[in-house]
Each structure stands twice: as C-alpha cells, then as structure tokens.
XYZ file of C-alpha atoms in Angstrom:
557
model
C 45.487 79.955 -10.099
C 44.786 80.459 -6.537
C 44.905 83.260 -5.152
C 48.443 83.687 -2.535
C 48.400 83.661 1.285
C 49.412 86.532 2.714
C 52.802 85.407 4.178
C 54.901 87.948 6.465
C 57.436 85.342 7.748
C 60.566 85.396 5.455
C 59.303 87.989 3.343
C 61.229 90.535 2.245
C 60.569 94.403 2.401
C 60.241 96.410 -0.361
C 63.483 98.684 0.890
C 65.303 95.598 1.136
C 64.338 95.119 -2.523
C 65.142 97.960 -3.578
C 68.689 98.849 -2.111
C 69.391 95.275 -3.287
C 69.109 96.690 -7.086
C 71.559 98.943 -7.509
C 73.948 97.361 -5.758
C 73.801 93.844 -8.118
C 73.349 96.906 -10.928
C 76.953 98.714 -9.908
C 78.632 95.008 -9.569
C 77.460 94.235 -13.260
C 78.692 97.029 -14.269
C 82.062 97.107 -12.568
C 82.176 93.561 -14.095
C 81.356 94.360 -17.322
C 84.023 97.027 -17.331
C 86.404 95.080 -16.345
C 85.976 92.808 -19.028
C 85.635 95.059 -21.798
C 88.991 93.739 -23.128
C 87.522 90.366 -23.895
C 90.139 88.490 -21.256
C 89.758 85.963 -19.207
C 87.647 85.551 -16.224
C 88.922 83.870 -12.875
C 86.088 83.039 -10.521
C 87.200 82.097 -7.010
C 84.299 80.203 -5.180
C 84.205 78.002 -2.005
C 82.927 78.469 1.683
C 83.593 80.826 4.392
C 86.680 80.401 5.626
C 88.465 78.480 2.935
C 91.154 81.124 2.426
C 89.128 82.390 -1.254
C 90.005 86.480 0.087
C 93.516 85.385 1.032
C 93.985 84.155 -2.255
C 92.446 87.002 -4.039
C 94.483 89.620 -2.202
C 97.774 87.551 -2.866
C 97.307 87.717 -6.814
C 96.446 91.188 -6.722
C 100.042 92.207 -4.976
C 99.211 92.101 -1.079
C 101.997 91.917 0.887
C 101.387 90.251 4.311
C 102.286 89.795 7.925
C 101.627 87.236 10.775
C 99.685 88.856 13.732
C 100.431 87.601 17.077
C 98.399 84.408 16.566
C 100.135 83.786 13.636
C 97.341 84.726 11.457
C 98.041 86.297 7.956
C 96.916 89.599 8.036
C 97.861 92.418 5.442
C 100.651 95.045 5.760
C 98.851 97.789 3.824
C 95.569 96.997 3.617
C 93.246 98.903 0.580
C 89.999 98.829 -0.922
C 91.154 96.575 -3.471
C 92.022 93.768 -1.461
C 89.288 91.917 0.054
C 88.813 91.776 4.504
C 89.897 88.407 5.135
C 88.570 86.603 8.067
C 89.843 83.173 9.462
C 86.533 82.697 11.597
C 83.124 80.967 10.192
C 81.614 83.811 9.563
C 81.546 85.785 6.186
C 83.210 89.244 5.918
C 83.113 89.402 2.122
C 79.506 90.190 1.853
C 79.782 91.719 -1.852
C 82.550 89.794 -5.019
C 86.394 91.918 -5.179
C 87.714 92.646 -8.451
C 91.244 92.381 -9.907
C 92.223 93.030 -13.201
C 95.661 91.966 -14.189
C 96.799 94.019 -17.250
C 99.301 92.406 -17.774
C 98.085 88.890 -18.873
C 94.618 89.899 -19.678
C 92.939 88.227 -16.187
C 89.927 89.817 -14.432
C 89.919 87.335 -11.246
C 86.640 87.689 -8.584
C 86.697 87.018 -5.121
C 82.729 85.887 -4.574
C 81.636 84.914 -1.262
C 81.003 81.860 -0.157
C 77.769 80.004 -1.120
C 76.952 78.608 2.395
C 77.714 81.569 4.312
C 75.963 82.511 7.455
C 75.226 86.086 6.450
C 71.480 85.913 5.796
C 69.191 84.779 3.342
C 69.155 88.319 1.370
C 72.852 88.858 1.336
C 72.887 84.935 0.059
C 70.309 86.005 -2.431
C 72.154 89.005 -3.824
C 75.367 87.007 -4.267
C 73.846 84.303 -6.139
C 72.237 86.461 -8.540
C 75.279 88.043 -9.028
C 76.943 84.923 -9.827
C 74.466 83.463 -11.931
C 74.225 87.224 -14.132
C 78.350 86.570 -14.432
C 78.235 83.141 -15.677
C 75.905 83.704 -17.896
C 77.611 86.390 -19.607
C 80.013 83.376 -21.287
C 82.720 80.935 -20.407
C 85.022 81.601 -17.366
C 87.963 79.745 -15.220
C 86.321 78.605 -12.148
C 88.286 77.776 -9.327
C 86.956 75.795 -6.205
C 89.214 77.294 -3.085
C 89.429 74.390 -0.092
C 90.518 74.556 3.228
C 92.835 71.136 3.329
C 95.738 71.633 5.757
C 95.933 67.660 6.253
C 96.581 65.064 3.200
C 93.626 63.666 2.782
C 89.935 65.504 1.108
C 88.361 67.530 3.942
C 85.123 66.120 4.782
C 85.546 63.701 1.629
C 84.959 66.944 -0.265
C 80.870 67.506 0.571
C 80.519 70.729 0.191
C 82.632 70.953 -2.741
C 79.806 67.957 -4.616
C 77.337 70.048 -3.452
C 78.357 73.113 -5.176
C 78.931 71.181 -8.530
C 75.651 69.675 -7.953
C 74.245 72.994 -7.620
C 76.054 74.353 -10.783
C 74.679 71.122 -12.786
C 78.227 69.591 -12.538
C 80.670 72.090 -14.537
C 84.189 71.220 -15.282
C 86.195 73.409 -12.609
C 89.689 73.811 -10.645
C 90.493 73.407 -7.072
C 93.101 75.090 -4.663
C 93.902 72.841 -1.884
C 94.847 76.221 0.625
C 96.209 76.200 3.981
C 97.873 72.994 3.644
C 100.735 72.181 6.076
C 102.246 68.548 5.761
C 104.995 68.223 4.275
C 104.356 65.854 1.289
C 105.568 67.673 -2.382
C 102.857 69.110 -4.385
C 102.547 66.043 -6.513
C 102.056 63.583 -3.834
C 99.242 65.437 -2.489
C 97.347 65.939 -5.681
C 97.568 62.362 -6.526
C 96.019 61.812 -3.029
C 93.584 64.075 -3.279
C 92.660 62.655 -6.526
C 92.698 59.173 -4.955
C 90.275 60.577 -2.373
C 87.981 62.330 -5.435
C 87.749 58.944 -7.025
C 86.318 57.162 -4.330
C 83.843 59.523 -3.216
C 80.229 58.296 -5.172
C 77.845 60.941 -7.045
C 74.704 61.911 -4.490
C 72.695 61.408 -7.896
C 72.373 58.332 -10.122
C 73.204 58.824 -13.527
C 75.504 61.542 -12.394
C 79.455 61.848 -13.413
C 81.745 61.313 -10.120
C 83.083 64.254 -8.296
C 87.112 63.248 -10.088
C 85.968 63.599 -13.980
C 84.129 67.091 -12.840
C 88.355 68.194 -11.761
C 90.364 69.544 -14.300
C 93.472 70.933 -12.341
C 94.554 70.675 -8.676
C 96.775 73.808 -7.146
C 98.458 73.814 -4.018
C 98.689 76.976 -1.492
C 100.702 75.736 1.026
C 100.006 77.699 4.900
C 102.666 80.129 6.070
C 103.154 79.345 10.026
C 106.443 81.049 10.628
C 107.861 84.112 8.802
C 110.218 82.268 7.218
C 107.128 80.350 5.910
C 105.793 83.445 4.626
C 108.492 84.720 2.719
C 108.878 81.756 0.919
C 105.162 81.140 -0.082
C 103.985 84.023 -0.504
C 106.940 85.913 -2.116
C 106.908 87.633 -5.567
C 108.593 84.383 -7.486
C 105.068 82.494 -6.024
C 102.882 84.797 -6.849
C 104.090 84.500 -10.604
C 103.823 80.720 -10.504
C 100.823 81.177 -9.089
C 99.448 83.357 -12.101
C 101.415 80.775 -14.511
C 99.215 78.235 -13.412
C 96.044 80.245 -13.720
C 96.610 81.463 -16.931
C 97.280 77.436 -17.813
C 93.701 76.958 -16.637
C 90.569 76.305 -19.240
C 87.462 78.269 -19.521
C 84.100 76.356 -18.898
C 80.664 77.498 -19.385
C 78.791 77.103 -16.626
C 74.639 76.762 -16.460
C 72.865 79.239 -14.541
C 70.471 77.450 -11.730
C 67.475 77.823 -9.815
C 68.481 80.330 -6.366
C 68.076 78.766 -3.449
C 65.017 80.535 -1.227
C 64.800 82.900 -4.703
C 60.579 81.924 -3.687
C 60.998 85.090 -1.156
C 61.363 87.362 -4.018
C 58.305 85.553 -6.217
C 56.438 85.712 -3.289
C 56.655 89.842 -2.171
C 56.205 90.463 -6.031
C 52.856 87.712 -5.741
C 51.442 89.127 -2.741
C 51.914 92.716 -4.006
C 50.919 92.588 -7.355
C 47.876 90.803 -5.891
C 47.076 93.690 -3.057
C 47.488 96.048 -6.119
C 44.948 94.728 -8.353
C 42.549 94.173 -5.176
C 42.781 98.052 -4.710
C 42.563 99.203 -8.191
C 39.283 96.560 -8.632
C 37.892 98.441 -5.416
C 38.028 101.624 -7.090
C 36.751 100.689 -10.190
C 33.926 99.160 -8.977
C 33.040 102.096 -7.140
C 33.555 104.233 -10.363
C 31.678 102.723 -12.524
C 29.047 101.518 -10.582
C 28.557 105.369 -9.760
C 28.123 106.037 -13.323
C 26.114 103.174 -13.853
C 22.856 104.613 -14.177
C 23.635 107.701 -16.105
C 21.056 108.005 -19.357
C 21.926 111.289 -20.696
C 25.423 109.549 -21.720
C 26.867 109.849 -24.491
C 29.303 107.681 -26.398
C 32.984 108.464 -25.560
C 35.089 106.879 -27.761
C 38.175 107.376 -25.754
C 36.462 105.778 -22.587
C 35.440 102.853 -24.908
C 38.688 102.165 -26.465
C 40.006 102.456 -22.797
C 37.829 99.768 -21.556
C 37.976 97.381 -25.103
C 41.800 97.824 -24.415
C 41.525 96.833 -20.095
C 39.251 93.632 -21.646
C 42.355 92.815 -24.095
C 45.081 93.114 -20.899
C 43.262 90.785 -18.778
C 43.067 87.953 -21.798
C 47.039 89.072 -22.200
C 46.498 89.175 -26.249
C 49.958 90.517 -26.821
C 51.868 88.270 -24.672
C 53.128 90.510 -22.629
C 56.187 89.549 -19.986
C 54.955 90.052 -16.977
C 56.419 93.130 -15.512
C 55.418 94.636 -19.115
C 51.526 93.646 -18.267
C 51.358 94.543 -14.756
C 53.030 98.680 -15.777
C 50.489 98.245 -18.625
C 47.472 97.261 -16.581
C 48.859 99.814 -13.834
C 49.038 102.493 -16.734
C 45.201 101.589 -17.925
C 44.067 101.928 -14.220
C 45.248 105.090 -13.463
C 43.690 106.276 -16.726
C 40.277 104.906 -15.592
C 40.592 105.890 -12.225
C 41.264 109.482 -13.218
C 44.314 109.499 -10.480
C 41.733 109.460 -7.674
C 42.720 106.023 -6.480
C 46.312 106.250 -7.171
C 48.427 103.659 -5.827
C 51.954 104.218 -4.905
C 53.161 101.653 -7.217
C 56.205 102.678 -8.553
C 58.832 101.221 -6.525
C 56.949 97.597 -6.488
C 57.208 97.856 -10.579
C 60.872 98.950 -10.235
C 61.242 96.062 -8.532
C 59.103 94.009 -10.920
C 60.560 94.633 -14.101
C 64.486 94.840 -12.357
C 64.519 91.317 -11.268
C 62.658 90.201 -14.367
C 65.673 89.061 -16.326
C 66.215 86.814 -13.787
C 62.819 85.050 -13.543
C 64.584 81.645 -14.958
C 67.048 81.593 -11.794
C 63.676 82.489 -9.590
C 61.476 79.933 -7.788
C 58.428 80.224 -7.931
C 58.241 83.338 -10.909
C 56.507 80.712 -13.120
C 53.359 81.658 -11.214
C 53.574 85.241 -12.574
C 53.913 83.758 -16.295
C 49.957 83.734 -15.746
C 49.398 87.299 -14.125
C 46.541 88.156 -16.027
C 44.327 85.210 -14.960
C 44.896 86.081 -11.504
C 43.794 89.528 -12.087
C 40.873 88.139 -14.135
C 40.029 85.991 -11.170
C 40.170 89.510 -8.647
C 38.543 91.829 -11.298
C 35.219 89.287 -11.981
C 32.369 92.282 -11.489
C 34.922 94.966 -12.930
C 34.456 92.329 -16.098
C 31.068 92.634 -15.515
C 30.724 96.186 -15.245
C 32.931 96.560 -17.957
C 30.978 94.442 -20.302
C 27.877 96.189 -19.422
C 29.761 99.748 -20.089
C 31.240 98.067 -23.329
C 27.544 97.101 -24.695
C 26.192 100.304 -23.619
C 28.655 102.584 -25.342
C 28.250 99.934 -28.129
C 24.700 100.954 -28.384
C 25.316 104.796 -27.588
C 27.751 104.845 -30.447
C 25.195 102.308 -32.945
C 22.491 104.580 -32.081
C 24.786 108.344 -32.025
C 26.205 106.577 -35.681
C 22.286 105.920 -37.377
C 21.646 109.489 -36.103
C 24.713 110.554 -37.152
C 23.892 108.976 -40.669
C 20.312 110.272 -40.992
C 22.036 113.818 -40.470
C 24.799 112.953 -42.649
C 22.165 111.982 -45.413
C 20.197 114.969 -44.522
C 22.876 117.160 -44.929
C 24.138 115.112 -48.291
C 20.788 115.640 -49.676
C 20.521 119.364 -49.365
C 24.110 118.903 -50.195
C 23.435 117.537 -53.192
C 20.323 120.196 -53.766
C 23.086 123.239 -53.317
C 25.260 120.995 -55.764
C 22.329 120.930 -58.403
C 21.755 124.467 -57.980
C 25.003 125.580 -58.244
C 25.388 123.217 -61.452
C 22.537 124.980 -63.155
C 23.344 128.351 -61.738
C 27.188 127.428 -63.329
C 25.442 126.278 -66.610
C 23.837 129.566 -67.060
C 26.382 131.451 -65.949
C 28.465 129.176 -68.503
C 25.899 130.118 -71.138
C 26.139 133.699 -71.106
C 29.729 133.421 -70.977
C 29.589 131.182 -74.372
C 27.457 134.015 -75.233
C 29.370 136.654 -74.211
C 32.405 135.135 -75.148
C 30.307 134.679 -79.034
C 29.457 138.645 -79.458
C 32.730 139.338 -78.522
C 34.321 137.107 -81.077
C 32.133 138.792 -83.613
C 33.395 142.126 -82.107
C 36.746 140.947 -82.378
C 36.311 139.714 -85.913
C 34.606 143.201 -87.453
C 37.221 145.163 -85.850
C 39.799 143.096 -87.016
C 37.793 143.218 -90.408
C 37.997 147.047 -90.276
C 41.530 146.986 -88.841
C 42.011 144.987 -92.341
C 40.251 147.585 -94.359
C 42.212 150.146 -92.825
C 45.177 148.684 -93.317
C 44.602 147.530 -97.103
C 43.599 151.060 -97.596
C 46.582 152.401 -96.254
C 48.428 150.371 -98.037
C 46.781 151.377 -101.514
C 47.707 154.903 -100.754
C 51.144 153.964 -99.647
C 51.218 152.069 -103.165
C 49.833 155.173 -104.639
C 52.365 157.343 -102.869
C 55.069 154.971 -103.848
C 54.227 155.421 -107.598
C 53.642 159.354 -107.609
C 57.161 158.993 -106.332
C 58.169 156.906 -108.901
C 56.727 158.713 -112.072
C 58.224 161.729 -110.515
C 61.178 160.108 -109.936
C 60.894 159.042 -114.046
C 60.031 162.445 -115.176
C 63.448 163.861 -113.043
C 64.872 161.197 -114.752
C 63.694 162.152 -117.910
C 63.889 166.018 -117.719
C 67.585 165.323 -116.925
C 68.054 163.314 -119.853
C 66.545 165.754 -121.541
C 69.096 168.891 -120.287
C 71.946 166.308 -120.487
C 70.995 166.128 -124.295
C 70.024 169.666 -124.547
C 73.617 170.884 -122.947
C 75.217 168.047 -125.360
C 73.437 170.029 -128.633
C 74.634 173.438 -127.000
C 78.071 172.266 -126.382
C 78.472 170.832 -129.866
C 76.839 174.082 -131.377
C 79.406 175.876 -129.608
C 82.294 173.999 -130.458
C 81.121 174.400 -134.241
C 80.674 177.997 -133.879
C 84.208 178.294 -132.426
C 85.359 175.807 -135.369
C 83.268 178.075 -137.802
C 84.692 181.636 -135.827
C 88.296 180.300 -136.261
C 87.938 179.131 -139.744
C 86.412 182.463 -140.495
C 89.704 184.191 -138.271
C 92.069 181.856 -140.424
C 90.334 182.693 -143.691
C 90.515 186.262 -142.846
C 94.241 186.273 -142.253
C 94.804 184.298 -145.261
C 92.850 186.692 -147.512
C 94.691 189.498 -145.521
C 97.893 188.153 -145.957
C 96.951 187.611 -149.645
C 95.871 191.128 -149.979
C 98.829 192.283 -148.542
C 100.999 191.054 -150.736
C 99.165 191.855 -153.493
C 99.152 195.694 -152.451
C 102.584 195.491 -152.319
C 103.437 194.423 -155.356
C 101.348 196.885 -157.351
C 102.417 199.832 -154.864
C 105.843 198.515 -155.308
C 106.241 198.076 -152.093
C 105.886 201.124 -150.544
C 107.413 201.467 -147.234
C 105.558 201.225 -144.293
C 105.130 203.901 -141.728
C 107.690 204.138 -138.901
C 106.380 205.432 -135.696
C 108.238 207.999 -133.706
C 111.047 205.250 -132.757
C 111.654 204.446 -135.980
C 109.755 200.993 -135.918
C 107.035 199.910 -138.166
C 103.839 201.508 -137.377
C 100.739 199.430 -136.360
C 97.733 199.724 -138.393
C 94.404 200.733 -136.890
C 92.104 198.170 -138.538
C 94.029 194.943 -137.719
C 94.051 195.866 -133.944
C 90.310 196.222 -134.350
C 89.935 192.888 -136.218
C 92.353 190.909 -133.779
C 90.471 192.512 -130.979
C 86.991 191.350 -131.907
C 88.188 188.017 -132.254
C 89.241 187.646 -128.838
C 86.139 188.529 -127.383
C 84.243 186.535 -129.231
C 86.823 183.470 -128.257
C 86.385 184.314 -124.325
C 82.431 184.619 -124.593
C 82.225 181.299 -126.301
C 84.378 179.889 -123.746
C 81.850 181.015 -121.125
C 78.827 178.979 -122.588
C 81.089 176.203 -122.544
C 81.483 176.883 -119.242
C-alpha cells in the first residue's frame, strides 16, 4: 500500500468530524424512538424545492396561509414542522419527524439529495439515510415538483436517485400541480411519460416498473384553492393513501464524496504512526547499548505483542487495531511522546459502522501493513530487543536453573537430614511409646491384682456375712424352738395346776360330804349377819391358785 498524499483541499477538519457525530447520533436515536412501536416508516425524498417540507408539515396538522406572493407559508409555525423554502436552496439541513399515533406512521422529511448546502451537510444526510434504511423495510415516497401535465425534465433526477438507491420499488407525489386535468388523467400521463423514458444502464429495469403508486398534491393559488386542498377532509385522504402504500427494502449505497472522510482518517492515522515510530526509535535506540540489562518480561511481552499488531493476528477491525496499537505505544513510550489522539479514534471507531457506505475505507481494511511499511527500523529495533531479551531471559533461566538445582540439592540434603533426624526421632518414640506400653501393662497387671484381691476380701466379707447371717438364722431357730418347748411346758403345767385345782375340789367336795354325813350334818357357822361363815383354809387354797394362774400367764407372756 502506498503511502497517502497529504491532501488539504476538500478535506475535512477534525471539528467538523466531530460535531458531525452526535448530531447523526441524536437523529438515530430520535428515529429509533420513534419507531419503537414497530409501525410504519414514511420516507419523503426528492430535491430542493420539490415541496417534500410542505408536504411533511401538511400531514403533521399545519395549517397554512398565502403570503403576499401567494406563497404557502404557515399560520403557526413550530419546531415540529419543517422551514419550507420555495427557492433552490435547501433550508432543511437536518430530516423532521412525525409520528402519527393514530395509524401507527412515523413519516421523515429528509433533505434533498442534490442540495446546494455543502459537501459535509450532503455527507451527514446521506449517512443518515443510509443508517435508516438499513434498519428494515420502509414506504418511500419520491416528492416532484410537476405543476404542468407532462414528467418534469422527463423525470432525471428522479432515475438518478433510483439509480443511486440500486433501483428500489418506491412512490411518487406529483406536488404543485396546477392544470386542471382529474387525478387519473394525469397519472396515466405521467405513467405514459415513465414508460418512454429508457434506463441510463443496460440490463437495468425502466424507470415505470421501479413506480408502485402515483399521488397527486394539487397547488393552492387562491385561498379558495387552499381551503379546498389543503383542508382537514384532504389531509385524511392524504394519510388514506399513505397508509395504502407498501414497504420496500431498500440497499444501502456507496456516499457520494464519502472519500473525504477515508481520506482525513488515512492521512491521520498515517501522521500518527509517523510520530509514534519517531519516538520509538529514539527510545530504544537510547537503550540500545545497555549491557547491565536485565530481562523484563513485561517489556518483552510488550514488544512480542507490538510484533503480533503489526501482522494483525487477531483480525482486528480497523478502528479496534489502530486504539490497540495506540494503547501499545503509549505503553512503550512511557507517556513521554503522547499524542493527542483521542478525538481522531472517536472519530475512527464512530464512523466505522459505516465503512461499507464509505469510499475509499477499503484502504484501511489493511492498516497494519501501512504501519509495517512506516515502522521498518522500529521492526528492526524491535527484533533486535526481542532476541536480546530472548537471550537475557535463556541465559537469567540456565542461571536461574543452576540455582534452582543448587538450592534443590541442599534441598534435598535438609530433606535427607530431616528424614533421618525424623527416623530417630521416630525410633525413640517406638521406643518410648514400647516402655510405656510395658508401664501401662504392669500397672494394669497390678491394677488387676489389686482388684482380684479386693475382690477376694469382698468375697470373704460377703461370706462372714453370710455364716453370720446363718448362725442368726440358726440361733433364732433355735429360741423359736426353745420358746415353743417353754410355751408347751407352760401350758402343761397350767393343764397339770388345774387338774390338780379340779382334783382338789373334787376330793374337797367329796370330803365334805362325807363329814357331813358322819357329823350328821352339823350346822355350819353363821357369821354375825346370820349367813354362813367362810372357812379360813379354802380362802387360802383358792388364793394360791390364783397366783399361781397369773404368774403362769406371765411366762406365756
């Protein structure tokens, strides 16, 4: 790739760039917005002057007025109505939007494709336009300024816009028009006229087959004119008929003069690796000759990776490489060469996504050669700093190994001694552990001895207890049977003390009557009462017998 002249005529500045971003970045937005409820899209297109902002503004619910040249102006004029402008020059420098709630319609008022306005404000709109066609299918319609009955200039610039758009099916408006033929009649001459007029290209469809629908707009001269064209019943035939229309996709193209913005991005990315080569050169060829270096692993991976960049190994878009490559400088530089780079990459990776609309941008597919073919003896250097630190790290890694192994070996020599020391110490454990299982075991023999011994005693203890417990036993038998004898020798000697007491009274008894008889029954003594007398001896005898009963009873007791 060669490298780019530097060209200052036509080229844009950098400002220019840049206010041109957020302003195509606020209209895709708006857009998108708008068209968040998936509707439909109405794209007005034609050139200056064909009535596209009259248009607009009617469907949106202008009202208007004739000025005193009889020129439709409006009677409240807002931001959402587009300036109109009968004249050849432009005043609708940025696309109107309308949404239309009501029957789902977002409808654009873009400015004209030939207008006179500059090549910038020409480039912004047909950016614009190409970012909202490509966002899906849309209602295109073609606005023309045809007052008379026959096709305006047999209709050139309206074949050169669908050549441009790579022939899409669209829609015209014939506006302004002031005969007096019915709607009808003028399409089918306007048709006529459509059919005879030859594709520029061979092989190419004619301009008739590329028309889908014709609409008329007719031109309001006199006020009663105006309130009969433009009055609220036409403005809702006039939405009838758009919401009648079909959607067509239409092919993004290549942007006239688009080169201007290939070029600035060219010619700067170009001066910017020129200045960042300068300073790396002078860098490195500073630190050339340094021998006391030492391997810097960060410096080499930094270097490895630059190498990579320019051979583009990862395939990077181009905006991506260039904030890469300006990301890796700046690293290498160590900020002392900064360049003041950030609005050119704004710029670069902003119009980016539209590289396939862009002339020219093809050339900065290959960005990396032509910073390989700028940055030859930074290669250089960089090679020779590559195979240095190669060798600085080879020869910092054997070193690095030889202490490694040094240090593994006495490594392994502390290991060894610490196994043996462990063995040992392991031994006299086992050792250790061995006398004090012997320990363990004659204590728990003497524990055993102990215990068995206690238990003989508690044994012996336990049968003292129980011979004494059999002698208690016995030595109660024994006074149960010896109280059993003495009860039963009581009981006879109170058997044998009352047979002896019965006898007695018998034999007295006997006696007595004995006495009697032979005394003839003398008569007994009456005491002083006159009452028999009581004897002395049978008081005695009865009262020795009672005694004798109440001691016995006692024992038995």
């Amino acid at each position: 790739m060669n490298n780019p002249k530097d060209k200052t005529q036509n080229m844009p500045s950098e400002e220019m760039l840049l206010n041109m971003i957020p302003v195509i970045q606020q209209l895709v937005e708006e857009f998108t917005r708008n068209t968040k409820n998936q509707g439909s899209v109405v794209l007005f297109v034609g050139s200056t002057g064909s009535g596209k902002s009259t248009t607009f503004n009617f469907l949106s619910g202008g009202e208007f007025k004739l000025d005193h040249n009889e020129e439709l102006e409006l009677k409240n004029p807002s931001n959402i109505f587009s300036k109109m402008n009968a004249g050849a020059i432009s005043v609708t420098k940025e696309p109107n939007f309308f949404y239309n709630k009501n029957n789902n319609h977002l409808i654009i008022d873009f400015p004209g494709f030939l207008d006179t306005n500059g090549d910038f404000d020409q480039l912004l709109i047909e950016l614009l336009f190409n970012k909202i066609v490509s966002l899906g299918a849309l209602k295109v319609i073609y606005v023309i300024n045809n007052p008379q009955n026959t096709l305006q200039n047999r209709g050139a610039d309206l074949q050169e816009f669908i050549r441009q758009m790579d022939n899409p099916k669209i829609n015209l408006i014939l506006n302004c028009y002031m005969a007096k033929w019915p709607d009808d009649k003028l399409r089918n001459k306007i048709k006529e006229d459509l059919e005879s007029v030859k594709s520029i290209e061979k092989d190419k469809p004619n301009l008739i087959s590329l028309i889908d629908k014709i609409l008329v707009k007719r031109r309001a001269a006199h006020q009663e004119d105006l309130d009969i064209f433009f009055s609220d019943e036409q403005r809702n035939i006039f939405w009838n008929e758009i919401e009648e229309l079909t959607k067509t996709q239409i092919k993004p193209r290549k942007i006239p003069k688009s080169q201007i913005i290939s070029q600035y991005i060219l010619s700067k990315a170009t001066t910017i690796i020129q200045q960042y080569g300068k300073s790396l050169t002078y860098i490195f060829n500073s630190d050339e000759h340094h021998q006391d270096e030492k391997y810097d692993s960060q410096l080499h991976q930094q270097l490895v990776q630059f190498q990579s960049l320019l051979n583009n190994q990862n395939n990077y878009s181009p905006s991506q490489w260039f904030l890469n490559f300006i990301q890796i400088c700046e690293v290498l530089t160590q900020d002392k060469h900064k360049s003041s780079s950030n609005d050119f990459l704004k710029i670069f990776q902003y119009f980016e996504q539209f590289a396939q609309f862009i002339d020219g941008y093809q050339q900065l597919e290959n960005i990396n050669q032509l910073a390989q073919q700028n940055l030859e003896s930074v290669q250089k250097l960089f090679n020779s700093r590559i195979e240095y630190q190669e060798k600085i790290k080879k020869a910092e890694e054997e070193k690095r190994r030889a202490e490694e192994e040094k240090r593994q070996a006495e490594e392994d020599k502390r290991k060894a001694e610490e196994e043996k020391r462990r063995a040992e110490e392991d031994k006299r454990k086992a050792e250790e552990e061995k006398r004090q299982a012997e320990e363990d075991k004659r204590k728990t023999e003497i524990e055993n001895l102990k215990i068995q011994h206690q238990v003989e005693i508690e044994k012996m203890k336990q049968e003292t207890v129980r011979l004494q417990m059999e002698n208690l036993e016995k030595e109660k038998q024994q006074m149960i049977l010896k109280h059993d004898l003495e009860q039963k020798n009581l009981r006879l000697q109170i058997e044998n003390a009352n047979n002896s007491a019965n006898l007695m009274n018998y034999q007295s008894r006997q006696n007595c009557g004995s006495h009697l008889a032979s005394r003839n029954c003398k008569p007994k003594k009456k005491d002083k009462n006159g009452k028999p007398a009581k004897t002395g001896k049978k008081t005695t005898s009865k009262t020795t017998q009672q005694k004798q009963n109440q001691a016995t009873k006692r024992k038995l007791k």
